[in-house]
Short mmCIF file of C-alpha atoms and ligand atoms in Angstrom, two decimals:
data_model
loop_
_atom_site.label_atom_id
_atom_site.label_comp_id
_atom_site.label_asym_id
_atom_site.label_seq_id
_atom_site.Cartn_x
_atom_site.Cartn_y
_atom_site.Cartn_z
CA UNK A 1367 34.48 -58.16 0.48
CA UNK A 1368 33.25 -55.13 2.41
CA UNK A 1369 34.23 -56.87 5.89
CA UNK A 1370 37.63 -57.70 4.51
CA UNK A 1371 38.66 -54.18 3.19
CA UNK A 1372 37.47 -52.10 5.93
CA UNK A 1373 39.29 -54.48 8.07
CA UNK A 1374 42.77 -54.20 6.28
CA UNK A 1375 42.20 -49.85 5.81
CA UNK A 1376 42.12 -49.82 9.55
CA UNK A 1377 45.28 -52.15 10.75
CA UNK A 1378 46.75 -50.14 7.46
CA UNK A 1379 45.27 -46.87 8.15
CA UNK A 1380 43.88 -46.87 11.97
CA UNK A 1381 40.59 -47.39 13.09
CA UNK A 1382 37.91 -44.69 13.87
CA UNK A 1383 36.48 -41.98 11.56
CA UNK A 1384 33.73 -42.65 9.12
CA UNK A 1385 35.03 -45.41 6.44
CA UNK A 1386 32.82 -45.77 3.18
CA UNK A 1387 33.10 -48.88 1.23
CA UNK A 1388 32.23 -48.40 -2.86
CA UNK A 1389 32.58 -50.71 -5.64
CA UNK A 1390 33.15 -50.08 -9.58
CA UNK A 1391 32.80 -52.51 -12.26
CA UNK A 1392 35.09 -53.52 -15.16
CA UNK A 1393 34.12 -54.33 -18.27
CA UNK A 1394 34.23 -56.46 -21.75
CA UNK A 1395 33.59 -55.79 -25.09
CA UNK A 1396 31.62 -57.73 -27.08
CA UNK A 1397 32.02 -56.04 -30.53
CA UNK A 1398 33.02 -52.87 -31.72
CA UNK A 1399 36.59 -52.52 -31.12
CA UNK A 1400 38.87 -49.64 -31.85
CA UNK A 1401 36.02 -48.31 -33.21
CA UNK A 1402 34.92 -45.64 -30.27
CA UNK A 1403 37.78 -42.87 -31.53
CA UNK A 1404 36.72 -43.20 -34.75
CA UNK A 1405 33.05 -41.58 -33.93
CA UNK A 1406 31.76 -45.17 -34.28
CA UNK A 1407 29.25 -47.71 -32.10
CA UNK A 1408 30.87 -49.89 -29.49
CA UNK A 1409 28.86 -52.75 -27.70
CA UNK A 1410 30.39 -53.31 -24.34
CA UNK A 1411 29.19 -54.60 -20.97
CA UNK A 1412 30.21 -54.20 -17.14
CA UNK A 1413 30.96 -57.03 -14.86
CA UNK A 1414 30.30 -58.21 -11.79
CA UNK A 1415 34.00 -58.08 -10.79
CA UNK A 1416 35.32 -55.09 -10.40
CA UNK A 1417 37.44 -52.73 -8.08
CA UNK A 1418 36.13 -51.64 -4.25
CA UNK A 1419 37.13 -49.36 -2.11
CA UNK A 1420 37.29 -47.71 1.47
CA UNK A 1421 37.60 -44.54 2.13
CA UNK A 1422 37.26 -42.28 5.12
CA UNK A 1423 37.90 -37.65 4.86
CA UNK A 1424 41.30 -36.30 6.37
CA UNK A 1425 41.45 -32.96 8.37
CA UNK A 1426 44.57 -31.79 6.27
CA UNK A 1427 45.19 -31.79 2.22
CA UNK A 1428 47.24 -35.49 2.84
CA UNK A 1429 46.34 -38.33 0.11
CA UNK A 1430 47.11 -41.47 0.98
CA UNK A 1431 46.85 -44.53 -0.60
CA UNK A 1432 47.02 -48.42 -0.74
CA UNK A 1433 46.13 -51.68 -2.50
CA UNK A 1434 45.34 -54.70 -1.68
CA UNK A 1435 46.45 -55.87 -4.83
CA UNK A 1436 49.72 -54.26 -4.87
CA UNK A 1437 50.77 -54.93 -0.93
CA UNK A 1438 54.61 -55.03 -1.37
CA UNK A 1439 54.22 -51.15 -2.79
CA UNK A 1440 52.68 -50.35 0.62
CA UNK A 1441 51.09 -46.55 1.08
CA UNK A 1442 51.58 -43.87 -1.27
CA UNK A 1443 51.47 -40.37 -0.20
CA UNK A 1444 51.13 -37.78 -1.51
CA UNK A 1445 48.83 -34.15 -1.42
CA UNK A 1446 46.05 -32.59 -2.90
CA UNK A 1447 47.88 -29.53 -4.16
CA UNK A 1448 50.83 -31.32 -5.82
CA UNK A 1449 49.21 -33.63 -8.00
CA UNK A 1450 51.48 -34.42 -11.01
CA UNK A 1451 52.01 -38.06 -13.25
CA UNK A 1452 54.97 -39.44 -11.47
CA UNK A 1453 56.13 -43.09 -12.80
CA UNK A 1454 57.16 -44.12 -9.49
CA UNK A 1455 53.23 -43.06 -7.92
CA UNK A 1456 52.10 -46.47 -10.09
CA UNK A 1457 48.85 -47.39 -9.71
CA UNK A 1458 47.57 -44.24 -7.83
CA UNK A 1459 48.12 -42.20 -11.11
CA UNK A 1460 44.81 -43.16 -11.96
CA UNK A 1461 42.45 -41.75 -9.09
CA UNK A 1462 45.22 -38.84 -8.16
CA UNK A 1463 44.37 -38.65 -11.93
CA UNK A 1464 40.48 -38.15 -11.33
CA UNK A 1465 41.22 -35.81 -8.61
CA UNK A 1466 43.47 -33.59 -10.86
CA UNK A 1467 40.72 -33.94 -13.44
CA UNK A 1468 38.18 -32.89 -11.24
CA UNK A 1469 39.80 -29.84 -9.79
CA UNK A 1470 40.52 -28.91 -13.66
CA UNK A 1471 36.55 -28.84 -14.69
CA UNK A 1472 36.14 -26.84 -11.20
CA UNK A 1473 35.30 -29.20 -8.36
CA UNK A 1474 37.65 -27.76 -5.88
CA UNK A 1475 38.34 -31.01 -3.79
CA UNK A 1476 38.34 -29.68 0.12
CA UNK A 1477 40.02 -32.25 1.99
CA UNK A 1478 42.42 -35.42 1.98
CA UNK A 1479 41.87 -38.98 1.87
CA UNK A 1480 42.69 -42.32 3.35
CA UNK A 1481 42.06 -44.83 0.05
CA UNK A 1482 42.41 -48.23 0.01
CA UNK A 1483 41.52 -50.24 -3.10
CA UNK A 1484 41.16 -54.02 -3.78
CA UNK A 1485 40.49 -55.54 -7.05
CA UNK A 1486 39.36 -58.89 -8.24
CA UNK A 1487 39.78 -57.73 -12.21
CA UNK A 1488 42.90 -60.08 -13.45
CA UNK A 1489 45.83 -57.50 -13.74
CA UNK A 1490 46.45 -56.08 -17.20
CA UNK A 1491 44.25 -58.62 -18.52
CA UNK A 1492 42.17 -55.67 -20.82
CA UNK A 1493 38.86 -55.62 -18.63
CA UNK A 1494 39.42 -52.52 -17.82
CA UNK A 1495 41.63 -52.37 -14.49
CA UNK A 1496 42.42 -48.78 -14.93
CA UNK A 1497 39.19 -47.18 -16.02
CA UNK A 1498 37.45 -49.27 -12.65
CA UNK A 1499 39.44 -47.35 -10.55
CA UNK A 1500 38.84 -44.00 -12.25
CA UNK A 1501 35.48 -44.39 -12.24
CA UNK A 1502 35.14 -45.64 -8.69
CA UNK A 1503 37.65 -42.50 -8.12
CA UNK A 1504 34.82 -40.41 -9.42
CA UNK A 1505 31.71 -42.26 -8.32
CA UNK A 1506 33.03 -41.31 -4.26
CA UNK A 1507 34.58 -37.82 -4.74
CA UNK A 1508 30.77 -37.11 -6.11
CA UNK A 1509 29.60 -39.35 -3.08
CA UNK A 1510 31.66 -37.40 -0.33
CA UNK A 1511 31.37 -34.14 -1.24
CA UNK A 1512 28.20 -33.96 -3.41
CA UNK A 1513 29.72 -32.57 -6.60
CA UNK A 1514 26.87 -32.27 -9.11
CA UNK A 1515 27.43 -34.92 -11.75
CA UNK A 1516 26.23 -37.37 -13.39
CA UNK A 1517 27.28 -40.84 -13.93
CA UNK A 1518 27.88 -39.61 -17.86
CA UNK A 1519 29.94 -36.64 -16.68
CA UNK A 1520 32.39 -39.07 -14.60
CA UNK A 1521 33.11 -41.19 -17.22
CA UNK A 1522 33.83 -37.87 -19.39
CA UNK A 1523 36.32 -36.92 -16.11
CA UNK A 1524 37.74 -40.02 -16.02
CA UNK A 1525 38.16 -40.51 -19.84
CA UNK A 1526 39.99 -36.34 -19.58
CA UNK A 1527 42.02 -37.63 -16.76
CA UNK A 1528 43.68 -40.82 -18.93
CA UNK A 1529 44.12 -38.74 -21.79
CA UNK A 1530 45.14 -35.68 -19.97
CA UNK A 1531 47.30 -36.93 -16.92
CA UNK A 1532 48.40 -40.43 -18.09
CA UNK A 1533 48.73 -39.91 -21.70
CA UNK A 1534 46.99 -42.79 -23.30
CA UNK A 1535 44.37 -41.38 -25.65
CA UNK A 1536 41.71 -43.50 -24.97
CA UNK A 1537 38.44 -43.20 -26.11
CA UNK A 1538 34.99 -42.87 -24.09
CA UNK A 1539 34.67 -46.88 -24.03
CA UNK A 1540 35.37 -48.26 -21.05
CA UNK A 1541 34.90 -45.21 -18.58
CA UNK A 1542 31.19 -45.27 -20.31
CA UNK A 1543 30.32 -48.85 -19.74
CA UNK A 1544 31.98 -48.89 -15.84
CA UNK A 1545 29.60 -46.15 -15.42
CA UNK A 1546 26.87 -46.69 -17.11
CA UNK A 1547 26.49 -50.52 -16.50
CA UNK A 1548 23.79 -52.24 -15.96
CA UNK A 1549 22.95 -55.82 -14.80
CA UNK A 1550 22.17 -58.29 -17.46
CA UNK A 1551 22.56 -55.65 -20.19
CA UNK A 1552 25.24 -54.69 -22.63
CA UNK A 1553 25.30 -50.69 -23.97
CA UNK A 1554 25.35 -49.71 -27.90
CA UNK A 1555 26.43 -46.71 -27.55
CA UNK A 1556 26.99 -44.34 -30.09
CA UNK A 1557 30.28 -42.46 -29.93
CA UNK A 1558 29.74 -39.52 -32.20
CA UNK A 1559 26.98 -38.06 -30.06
CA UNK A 1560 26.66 -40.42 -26.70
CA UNK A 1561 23.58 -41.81 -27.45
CA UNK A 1562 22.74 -45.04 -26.16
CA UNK A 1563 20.67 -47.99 -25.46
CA UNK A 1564 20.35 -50.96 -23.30
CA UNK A 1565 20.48 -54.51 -25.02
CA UNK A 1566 19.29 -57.51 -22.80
CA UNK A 1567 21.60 -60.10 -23.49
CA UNK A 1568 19.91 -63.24 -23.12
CA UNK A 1569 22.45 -66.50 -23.74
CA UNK A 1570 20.10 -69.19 -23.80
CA UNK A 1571 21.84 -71.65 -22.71
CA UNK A 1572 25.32 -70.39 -23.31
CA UNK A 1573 28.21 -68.24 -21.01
CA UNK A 1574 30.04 -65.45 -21.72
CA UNK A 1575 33.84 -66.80 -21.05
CA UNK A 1576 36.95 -64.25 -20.76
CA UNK A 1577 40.08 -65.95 -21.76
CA UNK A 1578 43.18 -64.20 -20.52
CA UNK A 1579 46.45 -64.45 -22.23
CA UNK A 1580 48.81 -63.82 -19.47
CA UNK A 1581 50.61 -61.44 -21.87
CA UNK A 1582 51.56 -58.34 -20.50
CA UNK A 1583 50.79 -55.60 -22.27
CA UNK A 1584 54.50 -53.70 -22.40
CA UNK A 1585 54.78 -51.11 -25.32
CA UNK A 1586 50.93 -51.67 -26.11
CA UNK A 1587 50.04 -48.06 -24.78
CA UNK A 1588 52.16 -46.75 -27.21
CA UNK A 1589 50.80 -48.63 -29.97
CA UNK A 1590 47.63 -47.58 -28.92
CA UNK A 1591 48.20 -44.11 -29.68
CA UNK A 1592 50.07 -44.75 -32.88
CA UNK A 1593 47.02 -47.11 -34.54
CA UNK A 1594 44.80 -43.50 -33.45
CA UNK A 1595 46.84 -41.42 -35.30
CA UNK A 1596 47.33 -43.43 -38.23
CA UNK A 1597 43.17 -43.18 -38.23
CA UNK A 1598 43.18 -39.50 -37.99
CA UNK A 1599 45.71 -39.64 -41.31
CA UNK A 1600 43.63 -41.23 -43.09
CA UNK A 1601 40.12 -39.38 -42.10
CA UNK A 1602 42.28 -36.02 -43.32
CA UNK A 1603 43.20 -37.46 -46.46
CA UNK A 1604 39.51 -39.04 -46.48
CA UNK A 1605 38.07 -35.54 -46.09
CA UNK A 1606 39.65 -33.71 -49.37
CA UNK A 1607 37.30 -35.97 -51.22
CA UNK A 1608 34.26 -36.64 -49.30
CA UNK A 1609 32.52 -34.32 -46.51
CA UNK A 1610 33.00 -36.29 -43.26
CA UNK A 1611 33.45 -35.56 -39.50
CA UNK A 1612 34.60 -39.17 -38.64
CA UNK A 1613 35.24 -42.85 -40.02
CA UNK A 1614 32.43 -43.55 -38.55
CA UNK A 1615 29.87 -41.83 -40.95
CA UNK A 1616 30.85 -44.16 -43.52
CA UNK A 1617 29.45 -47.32 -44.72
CA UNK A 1618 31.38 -50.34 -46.64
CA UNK A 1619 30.95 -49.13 -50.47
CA UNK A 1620 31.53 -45.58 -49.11
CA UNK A 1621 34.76 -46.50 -47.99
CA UNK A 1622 35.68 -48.52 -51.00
CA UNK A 1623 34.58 -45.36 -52.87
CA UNK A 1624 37.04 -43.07 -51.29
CA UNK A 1625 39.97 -45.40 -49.91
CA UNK A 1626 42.27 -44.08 -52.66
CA UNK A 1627 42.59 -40.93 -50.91
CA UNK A 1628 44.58 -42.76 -48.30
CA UNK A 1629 48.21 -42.41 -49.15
CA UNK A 1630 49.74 -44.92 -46.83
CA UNK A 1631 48.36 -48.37 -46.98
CA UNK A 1632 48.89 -48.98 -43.75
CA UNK A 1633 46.66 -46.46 -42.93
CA UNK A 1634 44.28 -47.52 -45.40
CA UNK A 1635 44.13 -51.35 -43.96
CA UNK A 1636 43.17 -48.94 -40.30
CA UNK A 1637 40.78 -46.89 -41.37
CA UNK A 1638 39.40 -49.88 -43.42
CA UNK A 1639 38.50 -51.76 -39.86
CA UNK A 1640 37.47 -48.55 -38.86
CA UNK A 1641 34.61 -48.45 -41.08
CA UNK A 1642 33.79 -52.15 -41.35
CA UNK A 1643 34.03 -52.79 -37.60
CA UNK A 1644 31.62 -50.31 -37.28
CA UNK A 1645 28.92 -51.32 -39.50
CA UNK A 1646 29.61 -55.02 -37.85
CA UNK A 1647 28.45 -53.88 -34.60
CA UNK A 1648 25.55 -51.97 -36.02
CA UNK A 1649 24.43 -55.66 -37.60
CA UNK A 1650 25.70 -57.54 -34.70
CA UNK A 1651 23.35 -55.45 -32.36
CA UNK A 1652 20.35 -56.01 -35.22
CA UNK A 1653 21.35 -60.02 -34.98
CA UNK A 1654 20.66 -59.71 -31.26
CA UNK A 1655 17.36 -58.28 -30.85
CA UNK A 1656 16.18 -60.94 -33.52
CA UNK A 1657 17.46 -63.31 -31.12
CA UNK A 1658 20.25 -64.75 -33.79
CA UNK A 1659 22.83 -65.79 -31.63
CA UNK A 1660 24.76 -67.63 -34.46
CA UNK A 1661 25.17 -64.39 -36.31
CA UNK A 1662 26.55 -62.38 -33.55
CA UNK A 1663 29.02 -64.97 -33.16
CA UNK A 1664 29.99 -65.24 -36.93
CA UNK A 1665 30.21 -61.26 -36.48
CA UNK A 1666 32.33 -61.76 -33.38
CA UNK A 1667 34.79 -63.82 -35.31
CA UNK A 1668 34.84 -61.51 -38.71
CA UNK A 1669 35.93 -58.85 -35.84
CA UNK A 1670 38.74 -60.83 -34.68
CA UNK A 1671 40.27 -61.11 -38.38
CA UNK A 1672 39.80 -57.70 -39.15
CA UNK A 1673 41.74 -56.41 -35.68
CA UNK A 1674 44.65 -59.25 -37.00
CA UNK A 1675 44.87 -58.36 -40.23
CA UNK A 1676 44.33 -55.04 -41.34
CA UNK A 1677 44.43 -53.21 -37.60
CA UNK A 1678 47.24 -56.05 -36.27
CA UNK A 1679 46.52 -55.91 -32.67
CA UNK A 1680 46.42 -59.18 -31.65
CA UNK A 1681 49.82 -60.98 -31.80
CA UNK A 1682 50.07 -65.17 -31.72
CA UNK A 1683 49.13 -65.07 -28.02
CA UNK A 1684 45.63 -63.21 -28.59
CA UNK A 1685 45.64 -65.61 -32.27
CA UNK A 1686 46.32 -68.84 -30.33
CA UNK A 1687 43.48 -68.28 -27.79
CA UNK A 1688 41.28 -67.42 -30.52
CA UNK A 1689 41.80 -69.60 -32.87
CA UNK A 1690 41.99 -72.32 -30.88
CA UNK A 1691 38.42 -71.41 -29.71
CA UNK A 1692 37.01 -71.54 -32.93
CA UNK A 1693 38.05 -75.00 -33.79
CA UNK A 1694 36.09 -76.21 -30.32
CA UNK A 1695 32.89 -77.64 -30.27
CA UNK A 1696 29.94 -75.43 -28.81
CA UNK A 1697 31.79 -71.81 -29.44
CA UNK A 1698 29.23 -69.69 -31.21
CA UNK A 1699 31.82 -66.87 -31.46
CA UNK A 1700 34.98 -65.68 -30.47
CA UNK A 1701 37.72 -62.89 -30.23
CA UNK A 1702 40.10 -60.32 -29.04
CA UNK A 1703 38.43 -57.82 -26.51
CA UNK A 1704 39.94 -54.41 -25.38
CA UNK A 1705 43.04 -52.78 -26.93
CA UNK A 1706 44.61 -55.76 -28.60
CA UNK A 1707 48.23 -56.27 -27.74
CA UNK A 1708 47.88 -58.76 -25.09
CA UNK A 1709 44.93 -59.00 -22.99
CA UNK A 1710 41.59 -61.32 -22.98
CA UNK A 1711 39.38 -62.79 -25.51
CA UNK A 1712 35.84 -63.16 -25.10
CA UNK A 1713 33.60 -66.07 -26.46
CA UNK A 1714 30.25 -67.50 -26.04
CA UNK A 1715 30.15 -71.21 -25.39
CA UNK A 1716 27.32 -72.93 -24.81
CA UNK A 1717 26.57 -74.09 -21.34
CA UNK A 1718 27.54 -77.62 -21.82
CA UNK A 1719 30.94 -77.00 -23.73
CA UNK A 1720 32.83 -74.40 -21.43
CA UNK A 1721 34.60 -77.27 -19.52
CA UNK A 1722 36.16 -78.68 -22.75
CA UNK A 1723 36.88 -75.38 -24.02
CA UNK A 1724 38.77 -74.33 -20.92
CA UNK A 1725 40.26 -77.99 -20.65
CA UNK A 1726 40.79 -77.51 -24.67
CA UNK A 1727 41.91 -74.30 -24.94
CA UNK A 1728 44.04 -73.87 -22.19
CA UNK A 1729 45.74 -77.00 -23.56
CA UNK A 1730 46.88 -75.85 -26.86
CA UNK A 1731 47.54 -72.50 -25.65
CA UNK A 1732 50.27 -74.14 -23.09
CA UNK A 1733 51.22 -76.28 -25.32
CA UNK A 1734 52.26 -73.51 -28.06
CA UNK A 1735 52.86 -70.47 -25.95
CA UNK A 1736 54.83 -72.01 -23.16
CA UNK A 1737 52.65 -70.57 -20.01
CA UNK A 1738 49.21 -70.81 -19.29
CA UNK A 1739 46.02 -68.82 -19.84
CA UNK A 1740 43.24 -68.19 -16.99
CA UNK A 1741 39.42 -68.41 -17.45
CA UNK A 1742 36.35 -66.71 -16.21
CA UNK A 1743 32.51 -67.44 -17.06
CA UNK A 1744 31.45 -63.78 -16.15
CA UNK A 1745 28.05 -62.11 -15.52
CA UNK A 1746 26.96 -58.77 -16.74
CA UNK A 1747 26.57 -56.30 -13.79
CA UNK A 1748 25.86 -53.05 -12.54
CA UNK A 1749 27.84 -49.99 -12.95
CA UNK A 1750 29.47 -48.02 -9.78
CA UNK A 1751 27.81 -48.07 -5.89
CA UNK A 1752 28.39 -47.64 -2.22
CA UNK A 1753 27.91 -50.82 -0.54
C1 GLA B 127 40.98 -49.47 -24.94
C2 GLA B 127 40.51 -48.02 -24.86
C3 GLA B 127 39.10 -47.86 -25.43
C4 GLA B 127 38.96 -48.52 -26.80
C5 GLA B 127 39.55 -49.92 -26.81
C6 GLA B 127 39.59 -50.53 -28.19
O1 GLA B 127 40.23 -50.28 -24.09
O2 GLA B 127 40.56 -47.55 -23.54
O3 GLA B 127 38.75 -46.50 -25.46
O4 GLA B 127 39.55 -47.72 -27.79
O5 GLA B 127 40.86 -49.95 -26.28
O6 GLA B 127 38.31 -50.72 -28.67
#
């Protein structure tokens, strides 16, 4: 891959200089969704596909821009002193995003840049497209000009940057696992405080598989924000009765104790997945370290009901996929990953039944959706480096 970009950023770009080559991972969930703005415990991991890059320093304040992915767009210029969200920059709102965001916490960026980007993450398929390329952003502005932080603080940039300069309100998720990844492990992180630990995850005999629906996402961004605020309704109606900073500080009979504070039902049935989603990861995380597989997966699929019917981010393509999983030999769990709206699943199917769930799967999902759905048996990798 490093041959092949360097090679394009020079006919695109011109040869000579110093070119750097980086890489950034995505990531997938495995439980805990929807959970990580709501002070609660997520359980994601990073990939081994992921977004490079190559980059090489400009004498002037010039940023320019191209990807490999997106070659009809050809380059994007722009400059380090104008940096504003512009829907016709595209993709390169996310890293001019970074470099806004770094320049805000007082990294004074001191000269241009000739970026070129190619990604193997499917496009808007919920592993995390986006937060890759903010994170990568990060990982080489700290790489070129030394900035002094750490691989927390970029994910804390980046996270600032797609809150701040494109406008989704995202948690800490995925710009914490991208950064923080680490081969073979996933992270249970704690989102009230950062804390968090390393899980091996060791599949005997089974494969993590990332089905995407081929959905595009459209006004899920949107919906995004609106599911957060309905949460922070019902945490302020939540805390005229009980003394909480977050959902997340609540446990099942807690909640059940309280809920009638919630005026809007709706935001009851969000707040409730809130709460039980969290306290699902905190057992599905316990089920792991005893080595009971079968429970994560039973966890996996309690996830996937709550997130369709009480948080209703999932939508008949995400349902199908699902669903369709669980009625296949060999799947010890399954469910929606990400945002919701569109997007992947993930499941873990034992080694010897991923064919027939692909063949399976993709089947029904054709058959009832009317297009077809991609599949990927993924590893668990590292988080960003130079290569
Ligand atoms: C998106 C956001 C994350 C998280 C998930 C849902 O991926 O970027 O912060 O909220 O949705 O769990």
């Amino acid at each position: 891959m490093k041959e092949k970009i360097v090679k394009r950023f020079q006919e695109i770009f011109g040869a000579g200089g110093e070119i750097r080559s980086y890489f950034a991972p995505g990531r997938v969930n495995l439980i805990g969704e929807h959970t990580d703005y709501n002070g609660g415990h997520v359980f994601p991991c990073a990939l081994t596909i992921g977004t490079y890059a190559a980059v090489r320093r400009r004498e002037d304040r010039k940023l320019r821009f191209y990807s490999m992915n997106f070659e009809a767009a050809g380059v994007y210029e722009s400059d380090l002193d104008s940096l504003k969200p512009a829907r016709e920059a595209g993709w390169t709102n996310y890293p001019k995003g970074v470099m806004w965001a770094f320049g805000q916490k007082g990294f004074q960026i001191p000269c241009g840049l000739d970026l070129m980007l190619c990604g193997n993450i499917p496009n808007g398929s919920g592993l995390s497209s986006s937060a890759s390329v903010e994170v990568l952003t990060g990982y080489i502005l700290k790489s070129l000009f030394g900035f002094d932080v750490t691989l927390q603080d970029i994910a804390l940039i980046s996270q600032y940057a797609e809150n701040q300069y494109n406008g989704v309100n995202c948690g800490i998720m995925d710009q914490f696992a991208i950064a923080m990844g680490k081969k073979d492990h996933a992270i249970f992180l704690d989102t009230s405080d950062l804390s968090y630990e390393y899980a091996p995850i060791r599949l005997k005999e089974a494969k993590i598989v990332i089905s995407c629906s081929n959905k595009k996402r459209g006004l899920g961004d949107s919906k995004y924000n609106e599911r957060r605020s309905e949460c922070e309704e019902a945490l302020a109606q939540l805390q005229t009765v009980t003394d909480i900073r977050s959902l997340g500080e609540l446990d099942e009979a807690q909640f059940e104790q309280y809920r009638s504070a919630i005026k809007r039902e709706v935001c009851g049935r969000r707040a409730k997945h809130a709460v039980w989603e969290n306290q699902r990861t905190l057992q599905a995380v316990e089920a792991l370290k005893a080595n009971d597989v079968e429970r994560f997966g039973r966890l996996m699929n309690e996830s996937h009901i709550s997130l369709r019917d009480d948080y209703e981010v999932t939508g008949i393509e995400l349902d199908t996929l699902v669903e369709e999983a669980w009625k296949t030999e060999g799947v010890i769990g399954s469910r929606m990953t990400g945002a919701g709206f569109g997007g992947c699943t993930v499941s873990i199917v034992k080694d010897e039944a991923v064919d027939a769930f692909i063949r399976q799967v993709g089947g029904a999902y054709r058959e009832k959706i009317g297009y077809k759905a991609d599949f990927y048996v993924v590893d668990i990798g590292d988080g960003p480096s130079e290569i």
